[in-house]
PDB file of C-alpha atoms in Angstrom:
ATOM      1  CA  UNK A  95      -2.002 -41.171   5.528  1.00 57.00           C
ATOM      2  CA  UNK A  96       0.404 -39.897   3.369  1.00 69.00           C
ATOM      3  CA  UNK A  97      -2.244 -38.779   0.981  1.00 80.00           C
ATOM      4  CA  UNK A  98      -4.166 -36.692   3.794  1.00 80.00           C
ATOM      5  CA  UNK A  99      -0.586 -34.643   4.397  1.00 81.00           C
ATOM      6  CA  UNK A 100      -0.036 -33.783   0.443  1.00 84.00           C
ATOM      7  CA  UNK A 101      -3.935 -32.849   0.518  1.00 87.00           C
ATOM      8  CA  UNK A 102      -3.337 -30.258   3.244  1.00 84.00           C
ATOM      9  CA  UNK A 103      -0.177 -28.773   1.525  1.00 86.00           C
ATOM     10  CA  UNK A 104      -1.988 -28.704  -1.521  1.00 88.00           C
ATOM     11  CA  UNK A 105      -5.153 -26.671  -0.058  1.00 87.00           C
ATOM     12  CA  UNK A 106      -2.122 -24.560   2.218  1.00 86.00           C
ATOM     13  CA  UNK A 107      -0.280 -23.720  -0.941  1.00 88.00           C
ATOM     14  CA  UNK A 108      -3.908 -23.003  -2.997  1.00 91.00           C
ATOM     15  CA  UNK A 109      -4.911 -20.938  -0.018  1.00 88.00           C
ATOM     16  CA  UNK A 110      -1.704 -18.814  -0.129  1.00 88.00           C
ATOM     17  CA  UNK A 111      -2.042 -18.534  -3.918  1.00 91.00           C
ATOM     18  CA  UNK A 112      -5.401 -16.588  -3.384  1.00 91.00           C
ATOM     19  CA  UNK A 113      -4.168 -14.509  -0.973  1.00 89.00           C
ATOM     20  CA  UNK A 114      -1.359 -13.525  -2.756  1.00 90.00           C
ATOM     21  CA  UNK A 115      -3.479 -12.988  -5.742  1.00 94.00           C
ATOM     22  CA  UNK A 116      -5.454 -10.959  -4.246  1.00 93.00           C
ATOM     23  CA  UNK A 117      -2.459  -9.002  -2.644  1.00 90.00           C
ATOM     24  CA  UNK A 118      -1.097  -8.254  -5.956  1.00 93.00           C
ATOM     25  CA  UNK A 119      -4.461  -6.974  -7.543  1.00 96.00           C
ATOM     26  CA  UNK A 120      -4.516  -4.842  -4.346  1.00 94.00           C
ATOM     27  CA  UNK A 121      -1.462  -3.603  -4.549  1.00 94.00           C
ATOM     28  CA  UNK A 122      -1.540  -2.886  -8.600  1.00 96.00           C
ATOM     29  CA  UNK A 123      -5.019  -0.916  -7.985  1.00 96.00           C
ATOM     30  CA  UNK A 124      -3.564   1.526  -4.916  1.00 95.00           C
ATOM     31  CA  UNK A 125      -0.329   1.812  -7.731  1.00 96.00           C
ATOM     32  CA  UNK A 126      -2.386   3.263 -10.107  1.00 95.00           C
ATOM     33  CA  UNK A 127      -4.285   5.478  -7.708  1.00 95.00           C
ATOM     34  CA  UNK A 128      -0.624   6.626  -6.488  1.00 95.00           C
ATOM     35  CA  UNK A 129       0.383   7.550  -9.414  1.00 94.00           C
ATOM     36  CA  UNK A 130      -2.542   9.639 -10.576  1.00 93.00           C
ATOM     37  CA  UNK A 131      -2.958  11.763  -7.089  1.00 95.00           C
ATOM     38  CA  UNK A 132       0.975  11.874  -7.424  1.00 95.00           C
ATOM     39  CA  UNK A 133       0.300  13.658 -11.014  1.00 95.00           C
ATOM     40  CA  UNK A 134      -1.909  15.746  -9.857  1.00 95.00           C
ATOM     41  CA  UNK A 135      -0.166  17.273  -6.756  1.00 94.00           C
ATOM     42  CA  UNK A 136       2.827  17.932  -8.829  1.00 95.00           C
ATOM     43  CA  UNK A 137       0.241  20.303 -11.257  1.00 95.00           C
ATOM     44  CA  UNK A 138      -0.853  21.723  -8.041  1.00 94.00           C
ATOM     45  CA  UNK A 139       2.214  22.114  -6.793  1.00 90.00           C
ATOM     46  CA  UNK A 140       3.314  24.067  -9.805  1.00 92.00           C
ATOM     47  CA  UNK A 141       0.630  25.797  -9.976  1.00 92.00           C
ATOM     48  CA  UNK A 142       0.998  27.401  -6.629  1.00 90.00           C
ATOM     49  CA  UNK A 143       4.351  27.943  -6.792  1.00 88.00           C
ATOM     50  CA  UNK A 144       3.371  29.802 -10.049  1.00 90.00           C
ATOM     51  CA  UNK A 145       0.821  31.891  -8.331  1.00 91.00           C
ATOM     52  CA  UNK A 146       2.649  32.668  -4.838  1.00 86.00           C
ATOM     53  CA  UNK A 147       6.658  32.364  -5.505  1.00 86.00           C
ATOM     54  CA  UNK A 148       8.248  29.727  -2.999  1.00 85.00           C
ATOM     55  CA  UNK A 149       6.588  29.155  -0.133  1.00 84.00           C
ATOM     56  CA  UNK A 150       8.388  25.905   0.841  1.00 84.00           C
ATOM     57  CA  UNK A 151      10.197  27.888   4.122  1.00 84.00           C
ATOM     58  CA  UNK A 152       6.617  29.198   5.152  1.00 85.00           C
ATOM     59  CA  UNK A 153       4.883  25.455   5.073  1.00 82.00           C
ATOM     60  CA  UNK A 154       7.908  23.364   6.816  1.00 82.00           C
ATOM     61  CA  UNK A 155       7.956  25.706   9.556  1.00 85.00           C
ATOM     62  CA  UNK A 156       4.094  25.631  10.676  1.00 86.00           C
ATOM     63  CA  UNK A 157       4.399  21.301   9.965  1.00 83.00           C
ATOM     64  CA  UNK A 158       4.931  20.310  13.042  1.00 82.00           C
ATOM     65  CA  UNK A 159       3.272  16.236  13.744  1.00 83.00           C
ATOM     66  CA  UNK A 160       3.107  13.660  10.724  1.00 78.00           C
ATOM     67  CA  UNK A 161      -0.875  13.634   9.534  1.00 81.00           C
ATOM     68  CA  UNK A 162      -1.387  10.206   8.655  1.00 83.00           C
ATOM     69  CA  UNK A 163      -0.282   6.968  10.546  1.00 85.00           C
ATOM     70  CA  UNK A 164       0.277   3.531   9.542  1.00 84.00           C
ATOM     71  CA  UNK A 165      -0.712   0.454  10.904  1.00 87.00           C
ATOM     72  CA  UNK A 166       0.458  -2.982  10.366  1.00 87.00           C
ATOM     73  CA  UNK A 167      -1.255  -5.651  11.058  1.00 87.00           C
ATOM     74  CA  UNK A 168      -0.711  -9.756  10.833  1.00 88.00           C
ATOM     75  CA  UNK A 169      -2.934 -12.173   8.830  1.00 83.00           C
ATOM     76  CA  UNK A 170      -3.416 -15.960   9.410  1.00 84.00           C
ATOM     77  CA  UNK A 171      -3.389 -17.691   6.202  1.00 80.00           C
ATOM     78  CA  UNK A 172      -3.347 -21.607   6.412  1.00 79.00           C
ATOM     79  CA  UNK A 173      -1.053 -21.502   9.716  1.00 80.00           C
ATOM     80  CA  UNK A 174       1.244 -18.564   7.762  1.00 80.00           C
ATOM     81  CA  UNK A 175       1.696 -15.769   9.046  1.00 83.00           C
ATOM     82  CA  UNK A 176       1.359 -12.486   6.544  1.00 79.00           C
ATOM     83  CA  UNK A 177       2.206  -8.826   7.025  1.00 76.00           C
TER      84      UNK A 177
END
């Protein structure tokens, strides 16, 4: 009996392992990506500042609604719940 309980910790704990594995790769990947489209906006950033003075006034006034929404959602690993 008390072999079948460490058995089903150890698969819980492998289980979690994975997904946190594969959590970090995913999250190391979309860093990466981040930081190259971050690079480039700042050169295209400059670049239009450059070419048309500052425009910053002109683009917060006609921003009115966020363009991009998050959702979070709740994953089931081995009876654990994970953002």
């Amino acid at each position: 009996m008390c072999s079948l309980g460490f058995e089903l910790l150890k698969k819980k704990a492998d289980a979690l392992k994975m997904r946190f594995q594969l959590m970090l790769r995913e999250i190391q990947k979309t860093k990466m990506a981040m930081s190259q489209e971050a690079s480039d906006a700042f050169f295209s950033l400059s670049q239009a500042q450059y070419a048309a003075g500052d425009f910053r006034h002109k683009v917060i006034e006609s921003v009115t609604t966020a363009e991009i929404r998050l959702e979070n959602r709740i994953d089931n690993v081995a009876g654990v719940k994970l953002p």
